[in-house]
């Protein structure tokens, strides 16, 4: 009896070998990453920049292409139904798309630096909508296009710049520091003046009065800067008093205290 062999196992082996050869020979393909600002606000009638960049594992060449498209957010606009190409870049040259953007879109990027930004001038209210940035760098052709929501507004509707807020905060901090320095200077001068004042005027007057005897002097020194137990007395004035009235009488120095009359 003649044995029959099936061709199915041989076909499977042949197919597996072919797949392995293709996997070894074919260069692997990587995806391309595209980056853009999610939202851009431009004043009506001015120049605005739509920035877009990409990251690719392949070297940029003449086969690299850049496509900018636009879809309006206004229902009555003819670009609202689907994205329309407004700019196309390939082979190192740019080509305008729709006539509404022909003279207003300019390529300002550097494709060798992975920068594919465009400039829109002047911006119009009809430009409100979504701009799409798509880059293909073969064999890196797999990637998701970037989206930029553009808002064209009047000047008074523009958000306040962060630079203005920073300048205001710095000026406020400097003013606060100046006020603190002035207050510290006033307090220091007040304390210094108080320290040099010393005792009361009683000490000043008594120190300038004549001191005939050491006993009186020691008594005066002990009373310096001391708070008297009774009411504050006036300055001490020394006078010569004649108690006998005779010719041979001698003059005696006695302190005469004048009371300090104060209004209660």
Coordinates of C-alpha atoms in Angstrom, one line a residue:
X1 CA 0.0 0.0 0.0
X2 CA 1.4 3.4 -1.1
X3 CA 1.7 6.0 1.8
X4 CA 0.2 9.5 1.0
X5 CA 1.7 12.6 2.6
X6 CA -0.4 15.7 3.1
X7 CA 0.9 19.1 1.7
X8 CA -0.5 21.1 4.6
X9 CA 2.5 20.8 7.0
X10 CA 5.0 21.8 4.3
X11 CA 2.9 24.9 3.4
X12 CA 2.9 26.0 7.1
X13 CA 6.7 25.7 7.4
X14 CA 7.2 27.6 4.2
X15 CA 4.9 30.4 5.3
X16 CA 6.6 30.7 8.7
X17 CA 10.0 30.9 7.1
X18 CA 8.8 33.7 4.7
X19 CA 7.4 35.7 7.6
X20 CA 10.6 35.4 9.6
X21 CA 12.7 36.6 6.6
X22 CA 10.4 39.6 6.1
X23 CA 10.6 40.5 9.8
X24 CA 14.4 40.4 9.7
X25 CA 14.9 42.3 6.5
X26 CA 12.2 45.0 6.9
X27 CA 13.1 48.0 8.9
X28 CA 10.8 48.6 11.9
X29 CA 8.5 51.6 11.7
X30 CA 8.1 54.1 14.5
X31 CA 5.3 56.6 15.2
X32 CA 5.7 60.3 14.9
X33 CA 4.8 62.7 17.8
X34 CA 3.3 66.1 17.0
X35 CA 3.0 68.9 19.6
X36 CA 1.1 72.2 19.6
X37 CA -0.5 74.6 22.0
X38 CA -4.0 73.6 22.8
X39 CA -5.4 77.2 22.7
X40 CA -4.2 80.5 21.2
X41 CA -5.8 83.9 21.7
X42 CA -5.0 86.6 19.2
X43 CA -6.3 90.2 19.0
X44 CA -8.3 91.0 16.0
X45 CA -6.3 92.7 13.2
X46 CA -2.9 91.7 14.6
X47 CA -0.3 89.0 13.8
X48 CA -0.6 85.7 15.5
X49 CA 1.7 82.6 15.6
X50 CA 0.5 79.0 15.6
X51 CA 3.3 76.9 17.0
X52 CA 3.7 73.3 16.1
X53 CA 6.7 70.8 16.4
X54 CA 7.2 67.1 16.0
X55 CA 9.5 64.3 17.1
X56 CA 10.6 61.6 14.7
X57 CA 13.1 58.7 14.8
X58 CA 14.0 59.3 11.2
X59 CA 16.1 62.0 9.6
X60 CA 14.2 64.9 8.0
X61 CA 14.4 64.7 4.2
X62 CA 12.7 66.1 1.2
X63 CA 10.0 63.6 1.6
X64 CA 8.9 65.1 4.9
X65 CA 5.5 66.8 4.5
X66 CA 3.6 69.3 6.6
X67 CA -0.1 69.9 6.3
X68 CA -2.1 72.7 8.0
X69 CA -5.9 72.5 8.0
X70 CA -8.7 74.7 9.4
X71 CA -12.3 74.0 10.5
X72 CA -14.4 77.0 11.5
X73 CA -16.4 77.0 14.7
X74 CA -19.1 79.3 13.1
X75 CA -22.0 77.4 11.6
X76 CA -22.5 79.8 8.7
X77 CA -18.8 79.6 7.6
X78 CA -18.0 77.5 4.6
X79 CA -15.1 75.9 6.4
X80 CA -17.3 74.6 9.2
X81 CA -18.4 71.3 7.6
X82 CA -14.9 69.7 7.5
X83 CA -11.2 70.6 7.8
X84 CA -9.8 72.4 4.7
X85 CA -6.1 72.5 3.8
X86 CA -4.8 76.1 4.1
X87 CA -1.1 75.3 3.8
X88 CA 1.1 72.5 2.5
X89 CA 4.8 72.0 2.8
X90 CA 6.9 69.4 0.9
X91 CA 10.3 69.2 -0.8
X92 CA 11.5 72.3 1.1
X93 CA 8.7 74.5 -0.4
X94 CA 5.4 75.8 0.9
X95 CA 2.2 75.8 -1.1
X96 CA -0.9 77.9 -0.2
X97 CA -4.3 76.3 0.2
X98 CA -7.6 78.1 0.3
X99 CA -7.7 81.5 -1.2
X100 CA -9.0 83.1 2.1
X101 CA -5.6 82.2 3.7
X102 CA -3.3 82.5 0.7
X103 CA -1.9 85.9 1.5
X104 CA -2.3 85.6 5.3
X105 CA -0.4 82.3 6.1
X106 CA 3.4 82.2 6.2
X107 CA 5.6 79.4 7.1
X108 CA 8.1 80.6 9.9
X109 CA 9.4 77.3 11.2
X110 CA 12.6 75.3 10.5
X111 CA 11.8 71.8 9.5
X112 CA 15.4 70.7 10.2
X113 CA 14.8 71.7 13.8
X114 CA 11.4 69.9 13.8
X115 CA 9.6 73.3 13.9
X116 CA 6.6 73.6 11.5
X117 CA 5.0 76.8 12.9
X118 CA 3.0 79.2 10.8
X119 CA 2.2 82.9 11.1
X120 CA -1.4 84.2 10.6
X121 CA -1.6 87.9 9.7
X122 CA -3.9 89.7 10.1
X123 CA -6.1 87.6 12.3
X124 CA -9.9 87.9 11.6
X125 CA -13.0 87.0 13.5
X126 CA -13.7 84.4 10.8
X127 CA -10.6 82.6 11.9
X128 CA -12.2 81.4 15.1
X129 CA -12.1 77.6 15.0
X130 CA -9.7 74.7 15.1
X131 CA -6.4 74.5 13.2
X132 CA -4.8 71.0 12.6
X133 CA -1.1 70.4 12.2
X134 CA -0.1 67.1 10.6
X135 CA 3.5 65.9 9.8
X136 CA 4.7 62.9 8.0
X137 CA 8.3 61.9 7.9
X138 CA 8.6 58.5 6.0
X139 CA 8.8 55.9 7.2
X140 CA 7.4 57.6 10.3
X141 CA 3.9 58.1 9.1
X142 CA 1.9 56.9 12.0
X143 CA 0.8 59.7 14.4
X144 CA -2.0 61.9 15.6
X145 CA -2.3 65.4 14.2
X146 CA -2.1 68.3 16.7
X147 CA -5.1 70.6 17.4
X148 CA -5.1 74.3 18.2
X149 CA -8.2 76.1 19.2
X150 CA -7.9 79.7 18.0
X151 CA -9.8 82.6 19.6
X152 CA -9.8 86.0 17.8
X153 CA -11.0 88.6 20.3
X154 CA -11.1 92.4 20.7
X155 CA -8.3 94.2 22.6
X156 CA -10.4 94.7 25.7
X157 CA -11.2 91.0 25.9
X158 CA -7.5 90.0 26.0
X159 CA -6.5 88.3 29.3
X160 CA -4.2 90.2 31.6
X161 CA -0.5 89.4 30.9
X162 CA 1.4 87.5 33.5
X163 CA 4.2 90.1 33.1
X164 CA 2.0 92.8 34.4
X165 CA 1.1 90.8 37.5
X166 CA 4.7 90.0 38.2
X167 CA 5.8 93.7 37.9
X168 CA 2.9 94.7 40.3
X169 CA 3.9 92.1 42.8
X170 CA 7.6 93.2 42.7
X171 CA 6.7 96.9 43.2
X172 CA 4.4 96.0 46.1
X173 CA 7.1 94.0 47.8
X174 CA 9.7 96.8 47.3
X175 CA 7.3 99.4 48.8
X176 CA 6.7 97.1 51.8
X177 CA 10.4 96.8 52.4
X178 CA 10.9 100.6 52.2
X179 CA 8.1 101.1 54.8
X180 CA 9.6 98.5 57.1
X181 CA 13.0 100.2 56.8
X182 CA 11.5 103.6 57.7
X183 CA 9.7 102.3 60.7
X184 CA 12.8 100.5 62.0
X185 CA 14.8 103.7 61.6
X186 CA 12.2 105.8 63.5
X187 CA 12.1 103.2 66.4
X188 CA 16.0 103.1 66.6
X189 CA 16.2 106.9 66.8
X190 CA 13.6 107.1 69.5
X191 CA 15.4 104.5 71.6
X192 CA 18.7 106.1 71.1
X193 CA 17.4 109.5 72.2
X194 CA 15.7 108.0 75.2
X195 CA 18.9 106.3 76.3
X196 CA 20.9 109.5 76.2
X197 CA 18.4 111.6 78.1
X198 CA 19.6 110.1 81.4
X199 CA 17.8 111.2 84.5
X200 CA 15.3 114.1 85.0
X201 CA 16.0 117.7 84.9
X202 CA 16.5 117.7 88.7
X203 CA 19.8 115.8 88.2
X204 CA 20.9 118.2 85.5
X205 CA 20.3 121.3 87.7
X206 CA 21.7 119.8 90.9
X207 CA 24.9 118.7 89.1
X208 CA 25.5 122.3 88.0
X209 CA 24.9 123.8 91.4
X210 CA 27.9 124.7 93.7
X211 CA 29.0 122.1 96.2
X212 CA 30.6 123.7 99.2
X213 CA 30.9 120.6 101.4
X214 CA 31.5 116.9 100.6
X215 CA 28.7 115.9 102.8
X216 CA 26.2 117.8 100.8
X217 CA 27.8 116.4 97.6
X218 CA 27.5 112.9 98.7
X219 CA 23.9 113.4 99.6
X220 CA 23.2 114.8 96.2
X221 CA 24.9 112.0 94.4
X222 CA 22.9 109.4 96.3
X223 CA 19.7 111.1 95.2
X224 CA 20.7 111.1 91.5
X225 CA 18.3 109.1 89.3
X226 CA 16.2 108.1 92.4
X227 CA 12.5 108.6 92.4
X228 CA 11.5 110.7 95.5
X229 CA 8.9 109.1 97.8
X230 CA 6.9 112.3 97.9
X231 CA 5.8 114.8 95.2
X232 CA 8.4 115.9 92.7
X233 CA 10.3 118.9 93.9
X234 CA 11.6 121.8 91.9
X235 CA 15.3 122.6 91.3
X236 CA 17.5 123.1 94.3
X237 CA 19.0 126.7 94.5
X238 CA 21.7 127.5 97.0
X239 CA 21.4 130.9 98.7
X240 CA 23.4 132.7 101.4
X241 CA 21.2 133.4 104.5
X242 CA 22.2 135.7 107.4
X243 CA 20.6 134.2 110.6
X244 CA 22.1 136.6 113.2
X245 CA 22.0 139.9 111.5
X246 CA 25.2 140.9 113.5
X247 CA 28.4 142.3 112.1
X248 CA 30.4 139.2 113.0
X249 CA 27.9 136.8 111.7
X250 CA 29.0 134.4 109.0
X251 CA 27.2 133.4 105.9
X252 CA 25.9 129.9 105.7
X253 CA 25.1 128.0 102.6
X254 CA 21.7 126.3 102.8
X255 CA 19.7 124.7 100.0
X256 CA 16.4 126.3 99.3
X257 CA 14.0 124.1 97.5
X258 CA 11.3 125.6 95.3
X259 CA 8.4 123.3 94.8
X260 CA 7.3 122.4 91.4
X261 CA 3.7 123.6 91.2
X262 CA 1.9 121.5 88.7
X263 CA -1.7 121.7 87.7
X264 CA -3.6 118.6 88.6

